[in-house]
Amino acid sequence: MTENNTTTGRYAGKKVVIVGGSSGFGLATARELIAGGARVLITGRTRATLDAARAELGERAVAVRGDASVTVDVEALADRVKAEFGTVDALYVSAGINGFAPFEATSEELFDKLLTINARGPYFTVQKLVPLLAEGAGIVLTTSVANVLGIPALSAYAASKAALRSMTRSLARELLPRGVRVNAVTPGPIDSGILEKDLPKEAAEQTKAGMAAENPMGRMGTPEEVAKAALFLAFDATYTTGAELPVDGGGSQI
Ligand SMILES: NC(=O)c1ccc[n+]([C@@H]2O[C@H](COP(=O)([O-])OP(=O)(O)OC[C@H]3O[C@@H](n4cnc5c(N)ncnc54)[C@H](OP(=O)(O)O)[C@@H]3O)[C@@H](O)[C@H]2O)c1
């Protein structure tokens, strides 16, 4: 990281909040932003992962521990963002969890957990951080191709992401008068390590091989490919709002 990046880089002077930025797509996006001269505030629930990410990203990153689906944590986050940055140029909400269960075996607990973390959390996180967004800021939410496909064992997860897709449109409409755009990045099968969090190693490997075989491009995507799309929506897509951009090897389109 050179000092030069902070004045001449692609994201020089930008202040970005990444909710769920300690691993996966969020961390890949933070790396890209820091390399381009931005200052980044990342969040996550797990202290060790967060500390490791902060150490890797360096002094232009701030790490704040908190659960994006818990109101007091989100309020504390808003206070911290205000203290660190004042205003924010982009908000990327990547925080979310998987949850595999066949429809007939899906418990009320799993359903509520998925809807709470994947839909309610982003909704109120955006609500609490909106007052800090600069004119022209971009919000990027993270849906999934599961919101338009009938994938076995993902019914509650898919519903949570479909809710978020709907919120993307509604928030885009309501925040337009503030000069804020709201879009969603829509990943297909991306090899980020998220599957390994839920499944035993062997089952995760099998699932990944199946996903790659079924994909039109014959492979899974990378977190860096999602980061590029998220940054495009956050900064470059100035005539785009309420949309979602699939990053899925064509899996939901062809
Ligand atoms: N990987 C895929 O194939 C894929 C496909 C479609 C959609 N997605 C979606 O993309 C997003 C990112 O996935 P990823 O693959 O990058 O997974 P990941 O590596 O597990 O990253 C998720 C990040 O969000 C944080 N997080 C999770 N729940 C949180 C909460 N309640 N509050 C605050 N932080 C939270 C995680 O840290 P902690 O766990 O420590 O909190 C982590 O930093 C998720 O919303 C996921 O549903 C992923």
Coordinates of C-alpha atoms and ligand atoms in Angstrom, one line a residue:
M1 CA 0.0 0.0 0.0
T2 CA 1.6 3.3 -1.0
E3 CA 0.7 6.7 0.5
N4 CA 0.2 7.8 -3.1
N5 CA -2.9 5.7 -3.5
T6 CA -4.7 7.8 -1.0
T7 CA -4.6 10.8 -3.3
T8 CA -4.5 9.4 -6.8
G9 CA -6.1 5.9 -6.5
R10 CA -9.4 5.1 -8.1
Y11 CA -11.2 5.4 -4.8
A12 CA -9.1 8.2 -3.3
G13 CA -11.0 10.2 -0.6
K14 CA -13.9 7.8 -0.6
K15 CA -15.3 6.5 2.7
V16 CA -17.1 3.2 2.6
V17 CA -18.9 1.0 5.1
I18 CA -19.0 -2.7 4.5
V19 CA -21.4 -4.6 6.8
G20 CA -20.1 -8.2 6.8
G21 CA -16.6 -7.2 5.6
S22 CA -14.5 -9.5 7.6
S23 CA -14.5 -12.4 5.1
G24 CA -15.8 -13.4 1.6
F25 CA -17.1 -10.8 -0.8
G26 CA -17.0 -8.0 1.8
L27 CA -13.3 -8.5 2.5
A28 CA -12.5 -8.8 -1.2
T29 CA -14.3 -5.5 -1.8
A30 CA -12.4 -3.9 1.2
R31 CA -9.1 -5.0 -0.3
E32 CA -10.0 -3.4 -3.7
L33 CA -11.1 -0.2 -2.1
I34 CA -8.0 0.1 0.2
A35 CA -5.8 -0.5 -2.8
G36 CA -7.6 2.3 -4.6
G37 CA -7.1 4.8 -1.8
A38 CA -10.4 4.6 0.1
R39 CA -11.0 4.4 3.8
V40 CA -13.1 1.5 4.8
L41 CA -15.1 0.5 7.9
I42 CA -15.8 -3.2 8.1
T43 CA -18.1 -5.1 10.5
G44 CA -18.7 -8.8 11.5
R45 CA -19.7 -10.8 14.5
T46 CA -16.6 -12.8 15.1
R47 CA -13.8 -10.9 16.9
A48 CA -10.9 -13.1 15.6
T49 CA -11.9 -12.9 11.9
L50 CA -12.5 -9.2 12.2
D51 CA -9.1 -8.6 13.8
A52 CA -7.3 -10.7 11.1
A53 CA -9.1 -8.7 8.4
R54 CA -8.2 -5.4 10.0
A55 CA -4.5 -6.4 10.4
E56 CA -4.4 -7.4 6.7
L57 CA -6.2 -4.2 5.4
G58 CA -4.0 -1.8 7.4
E59 CA -4.4 1.6 9.0
R60 CA -7.0 2.9 6.5
A61 CA -9.4 0.2 7.7
V62 CA -11.6 0.4 10.9
A63 CA -13.1 -2.8 12.2
V64 CA -16.3 -2.7 14.3
R65 CA -17.7 -5.8 15.9
G66 CA -21.5 -6.2 15.9
D67 CA -24.5 -8.2 14.7
A68 CA -26.3 -6.4 11.9
S69 CA -29.6 -8.0 12.9
V70 CA -29.5 -6.6 16.4
T71 CA -30.8 -3.1 16.9
V72 CA -28.4 -1.9 19.6
D73 CA -25.4 -3.1 17.6
V74 CA -26.7 -1.3 14.5
E75 CA -27.3 1.9 16.5
A76 CA -23.8 1.7 17.9
L77 CA -22.5 1.1 14.4
A78 CA -24.2 4.3 13.2
D79 CA -22.6 6.3 16.1
R80 CA -19.2 4.9 15.3
V81 CA -19.5 5.5 11.5
K82 CA -20.5 9.1 12.3
A83 CA -17.5 9.5 14.6
E84 CA -15.0 7.9 12.2
F85 CA -16.2 9.2 8.8
G86 CA -18.9 11.9 9.3
T87 CA -20.5 11.0 5.9
V88 CA -20.3 7.9 3.8
D89 CA -19.9 7.6 0.0
A90 CA -21.0 3.9 -0.3
L91 CA -22.7 1.3 1.9
Y92 CA -22.2 -2.3 1.0
V93 CA -24.3 -4.8 3.0
S94 CA -22.8 -8.2 2.5
A95 CA -23.7 -9.8 5.8
G96 CA -25.8 -12.9 5.4
I97 CA -25.9 -16.6 6.2
N98 CA -26.7 -19.8 4.4
G99 CA -29.2 -22.3 5.7
F100 CA -29.8 -25.7 4.1
A101 CA -32.9 -27.8 4.9
P102 CA -35.5 -29.6 2.8
F103 CA -38.8 -27.8 2.8
E104 CA -40.5 -30.5 4.9
A105 CA -37.7 -30.4 7.5
T106 CA -37.3 -26.6 7.8
S107 CA -37.9 -25.5 11.4
E108 CA -39.5 -22.3 12.5
E109 CA -36.2 -21.4 14.2
L110 CA -34.2 -21.7 10.9
F111 CA -36.8 -19.8 9.0
D112 CA -36.8 -17.0 11.5
K113 CA -33.0 -16.9 11.7
L114 CA -32.7 -16.6 7.9
L115 CA -35.3 -13.9 7.6
T116 CA -33.9 -12.0 10.5
I117 CA -30.3 -12.0 9.4
N118 CA -30.7 -11.9 5.6
A119 CA -33.7 -9.5 5.3
R120 CA -34.6 -7.7 8.5
G121 CA -30.9 -6.9 9.3
P122 CA -30.1 -5.2 6.0
Y123 CA -33.4 -3.3 6.1
F124 CA -32.8 -1.7 9.5
T125 CA -29.1 -1.3 8.9
V126 CA -29.8 0.8 5.8
Q127 CA -32.5 2.7 7.8
K128 CA -30.0 3.6 10.6
L129 CA -27.1 4.5 8.3
V130 CA -29.1 6.5 5.7
P131 CA -28.7 9.8 7.5
L132 CA -24.9 9.5 7.1
L133 CA -24.9 8.9 3.4
A134 CA -23.5 11.7 1.2
E135 CA -25.5 13.0 -1.8
G136 CA -24.8 10.7 -4.7
A137 CA -23.9 7.7 -2.5
G138 CA -24.6 4.2 -3.6
I139 CA -26.0 1.4 -1.5
V140 CA -25.4 -2.2 -2.5
L141 CA -27.3 -5.1 -1.0
T142 CA -26.5 -8.8 -1.5
T143 CA -29.2 -11.0 -2.7
S144 CA -28.7 -14.4 -4.4
V145 CA -29.8 -16.2 -7.6
A146 CA -31.8 -18.3 -5.3
N147 CA -34.4 -15.5 -5.3
V148 CA -35.4 -16.4 -8.9
L149 CA -34.7 -20.2 -8.9
G150 CA -36.3 -23.1 -7.1
I151 CA -33.2 -24.7 -5.6
P152 CA -33.8 -27.7 -3.4
A153 CA -33.1 -27.3 0.4
L154 CA -33.0 -23.5 0.1
S155 CA -36.6 -22.4 0.4
A156 CA -36.3 -20.2 3.5
Y157 CA -32.9 -18.8 2.4
A158 CA -34.4 -18.0 -1.1
A159 CA -37.4 -16.3 0.5
S160 CA -35.1 -14.2 2.7
K161 CA -33.1 -13.1 -0.4
A162 CA -36.3 -12.5 -2.4
A163 CA -37.5 -10.2 0.4
L164 CA -34.2 -8.3 0.1
R165 CA -34.6 -8.1 -3.7
S166 CA -38.0 -6.5 -3.1
M167 CA -36.6 -4.1 -0.6
T168 CA -33.9 -3.0 -3.1
R169 CA -36.7 -1.7 -5.3
S170 CA -38.7 0.0 -2.5
L171 CA -35.7 1.6 -0.9
A172 CA -34.4 2.8 -4.3
R173 CA -37.7 4.6 -4.9
E174 CA -37.9 6.1 -1.4
L175 CA -34.2 7.2 -1.2
L176 CA -34.1 8.7 -4.7
P177 CA -35.0 12.2 -3.4
R178 CA -31.9 12.1 -1.2
G179 CA -29.8 11.4 -4.3
V180 CA -29.0 7.9 -3.1
R181 CA -29.1 4.8 -5.4
V182 CA -29.9 1.3 -4.1
N183 CA -28.9 -1.8 -6.1
A184 CA -28.2 -5.4 -5.3
V185 CA -25.4 -7.7 -6.4
T186 CA -26.8 -11.2 -7.0
P187 CA -24.2 -13.9 -6.6
G188 CA -24.6 -17.4 -8.0
P189 CA -22.2 -20.2 -6.7
I190 CA -19.1 -18.4 -5.4
D191 CA -16.2 -20.1 -3.7
S192 CA -15.9 -17.8 -0.7
G193 CA -15.7 -20.4 2.1
I194 CA -19.3 -19.8 3.2
L195 CA -20.3 -23.4 2.4
E196 CA -17.6 -24.7 4.7
K197 CA -19.2 -22.8 7.6
D198 CA -22.4 -24.9 7.4
L199 CA -21.4 -28.2 5.9
P200 CA -18.7 -30.9 6.8
K201 CA -15.6 -30.6 4.5
E202 CA -16.5 -33.6 2.3
A203 CA -20.2 -32.4 1.8
A204 CA -18.9 -28.9 1.0
E205 CA -16.5 -30.3 -1.6
Q206 CA -19.3 -32.4 -3.2
T207 CA -21.7 -29.5 -3.2
K208 CA -19.1 -27.3 -4.9
A209 CA -18.3 -29.8 -7.5
G210 CA -22.0 -30.2 -8.3
M211 CA -22.4 -26.4 -8.5
A212 CA -19.5 -26.0 -10.9
A213 CA -20.7 -28.9 -13.1
E214 CA -24.2 -27.4 -13.4
N215 CA -23.0 -23.9 -14.1
P216 CA -23.0 -22.6 -17.8
M217 CA -19.4 -21.5 -17.3
G218 CA -18.5 -24.9 -15.7
R219 CA -16.9 -23.3 -12.6
M220 CA -17.7 -21.4 -9.4
G221 CA -17.0 -17.6 -9.3
T222 CA -14.5 -15.9 -7.0
P223 CA -15.1 -13.3 -4.3
E224 CA -13.1 -10.8 -6.4
E225 CA -15.6 -11.2 -9.3
V226 CA -18.4 -10.2 -6.9
A227 CA -16.3 -7.3 -5.5
K228 CA -15.9 -5.8 -9.0
A229 CA -19.7 -5.9 -9.5
A230 CA -20.4 -4.4 -6.1
L231 CA -18.0 -1.6 -6.7
F232 CA -19.5 -1.0 -10.2
L233 CA -23.0 -0.6 -8.6
A234 CA -21.7 1.5 -5.7
F235 CA -19.7 4.0 -7.8
D236 CA -20.0 3.7 -11.6
A237 CA -23.7 2.8 -12.2
T238 CA -24.9 6.4 -11.8
Y239 CA -28.0 5.8 -14.0
T240 CA -29.0 2.6 -12.3
T241 CA -31.2 2.1 -9.2
G242 CA -33.5 -0.6 -7.9
A243 CA -31.7 -3.2 -10.0
E244 CA -29.9 -6.4 -9.3
L245 CA -26.7 -7.6 -11.1
P246 CA -26.2 -11.3 -11.4
V247 CA -22.7 -12.6 -10.9
D248 CA -23.4 -16.2 -11.6
G249 CA -21.7 -17.5 -14.7
G250 CA -25.0 -17.1 -16.5
G251 CA -26.7 -19.6 -14.2
S252 CA -29.9 -17.6 -13.6
Q253 CA -30.0 -16.2 -17.2
I254 CA -29.2 -18.7 -19.8
Ligands
LIG1 N1 -20.9 -17.5 -1.5 C1 -22.0 -17.7 -2.3 O1 -22.0 -18.6 -3.1 C2 -23.2 -16.8 -2.2 C3 -24.2 -16.9 -3.1 C4 -25.3 -16.0 -3.1 C5 -25.4 -15.1 -2.1 N2 -24.4 -15.0 -1.1 C6 -24.6 -14.0 -0.1 O2 -23.4 -13.2 -0.1 C7 -23.2 -12.6 1.2 C8 -21.7 -12.8 1.5 O3 -21.4 -14.2 1.4 P1 -19.9 -14.7 1.5 O4 -19.9 -15.9 0.6 O5 -18.9 -13.6 1.3 O6 -19.9 -15.3 3.0 P2 -18.9 -15.1 4.2 O7 -17.5 -15.3 3.8 O8 -19.5 -15.9 5.3 O9 -19.1 -13.5 4.6 C9 -20.2 -13.1 5.3 C10 -19.7 -11.9 6.1 O10 -20.8 -11.4 6.9 C11 -20.6 -11.4 8.3 N3 -21.9 -11.7 8.9 C12 -22.7 -12.7 8.8 N4 -23.8 -12.5 9.5 C13 -23.7 -11.3 10.1 C14 -24.5 -10.5 11.0 N5 -25.7 -10.9 11.4 N6 -24.0 -9.3 11.4 C15 -22.8 -8.9 11.0 N7 -22.0 -9.5 10.1 C16 -22.4 -10.7 9.7 C17 -19.6 -12.6 8.4 O11 -18.8 -12.5 9.6 P3 -19.3 -13.2 11.0 O12 -19.9 -14.6 10.6 O13 -18.1 -13.3 11.8 O14 -20.4 -12.3 11.5 C18 -18.7 -12.3 7.2 O15 -17.8 -11.2 7.4 C19 -24.2 -13.3 2.1 O16 -25.3 -12.4 2.3 C20 -24.6 -14.5 1.3 O17 -25.9 -14.9 1.6 C21 -23.3 -15.8 -1.2

